[in-house]
Coordinates of C-alpha atoms in Angstrom, one line a residue:
M751 CA -1.1 152.8 -59.7
F752 CA -0.8 151.3 -56.5
K753 CA 1.3 148.4 -55.5
D754 CA 0.0 145.2 -53.4
H755 CA 1.0 146.0 -50.0
E756 CA 1.2 143.1 -47.6
E757 CA 0.2 144.0 -44.2
P758 CA 1.7 142.7 -41.5
T759 CA -0.2 140.1 -39.6
P760 CA 0.4 139.4 -36.2
C761 CA 0.1 135.3 -35.3
H762 CA -0.3 134.1 -31.8
T763 CA 1.0 131.0 -29.9
E764 CA -1.6 129.7 -27.2
R765 CA -0.4 127.6 -24.2
L766 CA -2.2 125.8 -21.3
V767 CA 0.4 126.0 -18.0
G768 CA -1.6 124.6 -15.2
G769 CA -5.1 126.3 -15.5
T770 CA -3.7 129.5 -16.6
I771 CA -3.7 130.0 -20.7
V772 CA -1.0 132.1 -22.0
V773 CA -1.1 133.7 -25.2
E774 CA 1.6 135.3 -27.1
V775 CA 1.0 137.7 -29.4
Q776 CA 3.4 138.7 -32.3
G777 CA 3.6 141.7 -34.9
E778 CA 0.8 144.4 -34.9
I779 CA -2.9 144.5 -33.4
D780 CA -4.3 147.0 -35.2
L781 CA -7.6 147.4 -37.5
C782 CA -6.8 144.6 -39.4
T783 CA -5.6 141.9 -37.0
G784 CA -7.7 143.2 -34.0
P785 CA -10.8 141.8 -34.4
P786 CA -9.8 138.0 -35.3
L787 CA -7.5 138.4 -32.4
S788 CA -10.4 139.4 -30.3
A789 CA -12.9 136.6 -31.1
R790 CA -10.3 134.1 -30.6
L791 CA -10.0 135.6 -27.1
D792 CA -13.4 135.7 -26.9
A793 CA -13.5 131.4 -27.6
L794 CA -10.6 131.3 -24.5
T795 CA -12.4 133.2 -22.4
A796 CA -15.8 131.5 -22.8
G797 CA -15.6 129.8 -19.6
P798 CA -16.1 130.4 -15.6
F799 CA -13.1 131.5 -14.2
P800 CA -10.4 132.1 -17.0
D801 CA -7.0 132.8 -16.1
L802 CA -5.5 134.5 -19.3
V803 CA -1.9 135.9 -19.7
L804 CA -1.4 137.7 -22.8
D805 CA 1.9 138.2 -23.5
L806 CA 2.9 141.4 -25.6
R807 CA 6.4 141.7 -25.7
P808 CA 6.9 140.6 -29.2
V809 CA 4.3 143.4 -30.4
S810 CA 5.6 146.4 -32.1
F811 CA 2.6 148.3 -32.7
V812 CA -0.7 148.6 -31.1
D813 CA -3.5 151.1 -32.1
C814 CA -7.0 152.1 -30.5
S815 CA -8.8 148.9 -32.3
G816 CA -5.9 146.6 -30.4
L817 CA -6.8 148.6 -26.9
R818 CA -10.3 147.7 -27.5
A819 CA -9.3 143.8 -27.8
L820 CA -7.6 144.0 -24.8
C821 CA -10.2 145.9 -23.0
R822 CA -12.7 143.3 -24.2
A823 CA -10.6 140.5 -23.3
R824 CA -10.2 142.0 -19.7
N825 CA -13.6 142.7 -19.4
R826 CA -14.8 139.1 -20.4
V827 CA -12.0 137.5 -18.0
L828 CA -13.3 139.7 -15.2
A829 CA -17.1 139.1 -15.8
R830 CA -16.3 135.8 -15.3
G831 CA -14.8 135.7 -12.4
G832 CA -11.2 135.1 -13.5
R833 CA -7.6 137.0 -13.7
F834 CA -6.4 138.8 -16.7
R835 CA -2.8 139.9 -17.2
L836 CA -0.4 141.6 -19.6
V837 CA 3.2 140.9 -20.0
T838 CA 5.0 143.8 -21.6
E839 CA 8.2 145.7 -21.1
S840 CA 6.9 148.4 -23.7
A841 CA 7.5 151.4 -22.5
R842 CA 5.6 153.0 -25.2
L843 CA 2.4 150.8 -24.9
L844 CA 2.7 151.5 -20.7
G845 CA 2.5 154.9 -22.1
I846 CA -0.7 154.9 -24.0
L847 CA -2.4 153.2 -21.7
R848 CA -1.9 156.0 -19.2
C849 CA -2.6 158.6 -21.8
V850 CA -6.1 156.8 -22.1
D851 CA -6.3 156.3 -18.5
L852 CA -6.3 152.5 -18.8
G853 CA -2.8 152.7 -16.7
D854 CA -4.3 151.0 -13.5
A855 CA -7.2 148.9 -15.4
F856 CA -4.4 146.3 -16.2
E857 CA -2.5 143.9 -14.2
V858 CA 1.0 144.4 -16.1
L859 CA 4.1 142.4 -15.7
S860 CA 7.3 142.6 -17.0
R861 CA 7.9 138.8 -17.6
P862 CA 5.5 135.8 -17.3
P863 CA 4.4 134.7 -14.0
E864 CA 6.9 132.4 -12.0
G865 CA 6.2 128.6 -12.6
V866 CA 4.3 129.8 -16.0
V867 CA 6.5 128.0 -18.1
P868 CA 5.0 127.6 -21.8
T869 CA 4.4 123.7 -22.2
P870 CA 1.9 123.0 -25.6
R871 CA -1.4 122.4 -25.1
P872 CA -2.6 119.9 -27.8
D873 CA -6.1 121.5 -28.5
L874 CA -4.1 124.9 -28.1
V875 CA -1.9 125.2 -31.8
P876 CA -0.4 128.3 -33.2
V877 CA -2.9 130.3 -35.1
D878 CA -2.4 133.2 -37.9
V879 CA -5.2 135.9 -37.2
G880 CA -4.4 137.6 -40.4

């Protein structure tokens, strides 16, 4: 008999800092959690010239569907003339990006850009993507 298993669900918070949207993702980005996160990132990058910083420092795991969500967000931002940055210090994630030939596809920072100090935006609230 199988026990009920609760999947870890990532959660993210969204903040607007100047004209930059900062999304901090927590938990895992996988087959279950990648599509809802991707849908939210689609909504956030729907307008022209989006400036998106995706803070992945609290992320513990990314699978290929998570990579797909990152690539999709990047492509949408660039297609709209915007800027997309990842924040991570994870040697594992950086190694995975290199292994799948995406090492140079992303602008990667070890910490959020200077001046990007999160301040809450009323219409951007914490969202559970699980």
